[in-house]
Amino acid sequence: MKKCLAAFAAITLMSGAPALAADYPVRPVRMLLGYPAGSGIDNVARQVAAGLEKELGQPVVVENKAGALGNLAADFVAKAPADGYTILFTPNSTHAANVHLFKKLPFDPIKDFAPVGTVASLGFVLLVAPEHTKVDNVAQLTKMLKDQPGKYSWGSGNATGQVAGELYKTLAGVDAVNVPYKGVPPAMTDLIGGRVSFLFADATLAIPQLKGGRVKALAVTGSKRPTSLPDVPTMAEAGVQGYDLGGWFGIFLPANPPESVRKTLSAALLKVTGSPEMARFLRGIGAEPLSGGPDDLARVVAVDTEKWGRIIRAAGMTVE
């Protein structure tokens, strides 16, 4: 029987017909990413793709389809064949935040996808430029903002950074003007130049600037201090009670893939994300390993969708 199945698979491959799901993968896999090349998530995606190539025995090609806070790539994958050859590498934006930020999405984050597994968790860092904003901790920044409400501005280079700032404003009771940017790099440039007073930036992009001494980290946004920034307190530790905001990276397939395909891909991903090499890489750029399977990713999506909804509604944020 096995010989017959193998022969049939070989015939279908030669004829151009679809291969059996049990033989997956027999050709390159496309990994769609909704953010530009060179971004923090792009670096992680390429590292994961390289690991998956070794486990699957086929090329895994990262394709950047940036735009609409990740929605363009997510929509593309949602409408792709559910055969395992088109996958989505994405942060929590497409599957937790955007359903609250956009009035209408071109896809359903739950119904149109099948979770494969989690990859990493990461937080944001509250930064100031010591040359221009002369505070040493969050308490001093909060006092400065309360003493002169509306006078100071803060930058955000993406939706998570904006939500992080709005959550700080809500919980600390401060008033400052948000200046949105197309990305974190230009926001960082204006922070260093003194054109904004503070910035919530991805840890992966904050760490290089911190090493150069051009910016100062006042706090991290998650519930725990990351390995890469052990001396930087969390926002809660710094006095903003109830503050806990972090992001994650995960991989999804289009909905209703063959279960054998999802199992194969998930098993390969668990080997990659559970390796010491991946842990060292992630911690070196300011993230933390978060190795998990389909059920783990589904739980993270459910919890974060509710959590981000509360934060976004409280801040009154929407994107057309």
Short mmCIF file of C-alpha atoms in Angstrom, two decimals, residues 105-234:
data_model
loop_
_atom_site.label_atom_id
_atom_site.label_comp_id
_atom_site.label_asym_id
_atom_site.label_seq_id
_atom_site.Cartn_x
_atom_site.Cartn_y
_atom_site.Cartn_z
CA LEU A 105 -10.85 44.05 8.26
CA PRO A 106 -10.66 42.19 4.92
CA PHE A 107 -10.23 38.92 6.83
CA ASP A 108 -11.42 37.25 10.03
CA PRO A 109 -8.46 36.70 12.39
CA ILE A 110 -10.06 33.54 13.80
CA LYS A 111 -12.12 31.95 11.04
CA ASP A 112 -9.68 32.55 8.18
CA PHE A 113 -6.55 31.12 9.84
CA ALA A 114 -5.21 27.97 11.45
CA PRO A 115 -2.63 28.59 14.20
CA VAL A 116 0.69 26.77 13.87
CA GLY A 117 2.69 28.00 16.84
CA THR A 118 4.24 30.81 18.84
CA VAL A 119 7.78 32.06 18.25
CA ALA A 120 8.75 34.87 20.60
CA SER A 121 7.49 37.49 23.03
CA LEU A 122 8.78 41.03 23.20
CA GLY A 123 8.09 44.27 24.97
CA PHE A 124 8.53 47.92 24.24
CA VAL A 125 10.86 50.31 26.01
CA LEU A 126 9.99 53.79 27.27
CA LEU A 127 12.86 55.99 26.06
CA VAL A 128 13.98 59.57 26.55
CA ALA A 129 16.95 61.45 25.14
CA PRO A 130 18.92 62.56 28.24
CA GLU A 131 20.26 65.59 26.41
CA HIS A 132 16.75 67.00 25.99
CA THR A 133 14.43 65.32 28.51
CA LYS A 134 16.22 65.53 31.83
CA VAL A 135 14.47 62.87 33.89
CA ASP A 136 15.92 59.76 35.49
CA ASN A 137 12.84 57.63 35.97
CA VAL A 138 9.15 57.24 35.14
CA ALA A 139 8.03 59.07 38.28
CA GLN A 140 9.97 62.18 37.25
CA LEU A 141 8.59 61.99 33.70
CA THR A 142 5.05 61.64 35.05
CA LYS A 143 5.51 64.66 37.31
CA MET A 144 6.89 66.71 34.42
CA LEU A 145 3.90 65.85 32.24
CA LYS A 146 1.39 66.53 35.02
CA ASP A 147 2.97 69.87 35.90
CA GLN A 148 2.58 71.12 32.32
CA PRO A 149 -0.24 69.16 30.67
CA GLY A 150 -0.29 69.23 26.89
CA LYS A 151 3.09 70.92 26.57
CA TYR A 152 5.16 67.85 25.73
CA SER A 153 4.91 65.44 22.82
CA TRP A 154 5.73 61.76 22.37
CA GLY A 155 6.44 59.69 19.28
CA SER A 156 5.01 56.40 18.07
CA GLY A 157 6.32 54.46 15.09
CA ASN A 158 3.65 51.75 14.96
CA ALA A 159 0.32 50.76 16.46
CA THR A 160 1.84 48.94 19.43
CA GLY A 161 3.96 51.96 20.30
CA GLN A 162 0.92 54.20 20.11
CA VAL A 163 -1.16 51.88 22.29
CA ALA A 164 1.72 51.69 24.78
CA GLY A 165 1.76 55.47 25.07
CA GLU A 166 -2.00 55.76 25.36
CA LEU A 167 -2.02 53.15 28.12
CA TYR A 168 0.61 55.15 30.02
CA LYS A 169 -1.46 58.32 29.64
CA THR A 170 -4.59 56.54 30.88
CA LEU A 171 -3.05 54.78 33.89
CA ALA A 172 -0.73 57.61 34.97
CA GLY A 173 -3.25 60.37 34.29
CA VAL A 174 -0.92 62.47 32.15
CA ASP A 175 -1.54 64.62 29.08
CA ALA A 176 0.90 64.69 26.16
CA VAL A 177 0.55 65.07 22.38
CA ASN A 178 1.13 62.01 20.20
CA VAL A 179 3.21 62.47 17.04
CA PRO A 180 2.77 59.42 14.79
CA TYR A 181 5.56 58.30 12.43
CA LYS A 182 5.70 55.82 9.57
CA GLY A 183 8.18 53.73 11.54
CA VAL A 184 10.26 53.62 14.70
CA PRO A 185 13.57 54.74 13.07
CA PRO A 186 12.33 58.25 12.14
CA ALA A 187 10.65 58.55 15.55
CA MET A 188 13.94 57.60 17.18
CA THR A 189 15.74 60.26 15.12
CA ASP A 190 13.34 62.93 16.34
CA LEU A 191 13.63 61.72 19.95
CA ILE A 192 17.42 62.04 19.80
CA GLY A 193 17.03 65.44 18.14
CA GLY A 194 14.71 66.69 20.87
CA ARG A 195 11.63 67.08 18.68
CA VAL A 196 9.62 64.66 20.86
CA SER A 197 10.07 64.17 24.60
CA PHE A 198 9.62 60.42 24.90
CA LEU A 199 9.03 57.34 22.80
CA PHE A 200 7.81 53.78 23.23
CA ALA A 201 10.03 51.73 20.90
CA ASP A 202 10.48 48.05 20.10
CA ALA A 203 13.18 46.58 22.32
CA THR A 204 14.88 45.18 19.21
CA LEU A 205 15.37 48.72 17.88
CA ALA A 206 15.94 50.40 21.25
CA ILE A 207 18.89 48.28 22.35
CA PRO A 208 21.37 49.50 19.69
CA GLN A 209 20.61 53.12 20.61
CA LEU A 210 20.91 52.36 24.31
CA LYS A 211 24.35 50.87 23.76
CA GLY A 212 25.37 54.08 22.03
CA GLY A 213 24.22 56.15 24.99
CA ARG A 214 22.07 58.47 22.89
CA VAL A 215 18.86 57.45 24.65
CA LYS A 216 17.96 56.34 28.17
CA ALA A 217 15.54 53.53 29.06
CA LEU A 218 13.12 54.41 31.86
CA ALA A 219 11.03 51.23 31.81
CA VAL A 220 9.88 48.22 29.80
CA THR A 221 6.22 47.62 29.03
CA GLY A 222 5.86 43.92 29.82
CA SER A 223 5.23 42.15 33.11
CA LYS A 224 8.84 40.95 33.38
CA ARG A 225 12.23 42.48 32.73
CA PRO A 226 13.73 41.03 29.54
CA THR A 227 17.00 39.15 29.74
CA SER A 228 18.62 41.77 27.53
CA LEU A 229 17.62 44.66 29.86
CA PRO A 230 17.85 43.23 33.39
CA ASP A 231 18.43 46.60 35.05
CA VAL A 232 15.44 48.35 33.49
CA PRO A 233 12.27 48.19 35.62
CA THR A 234 8.84 47.32 34.29
#
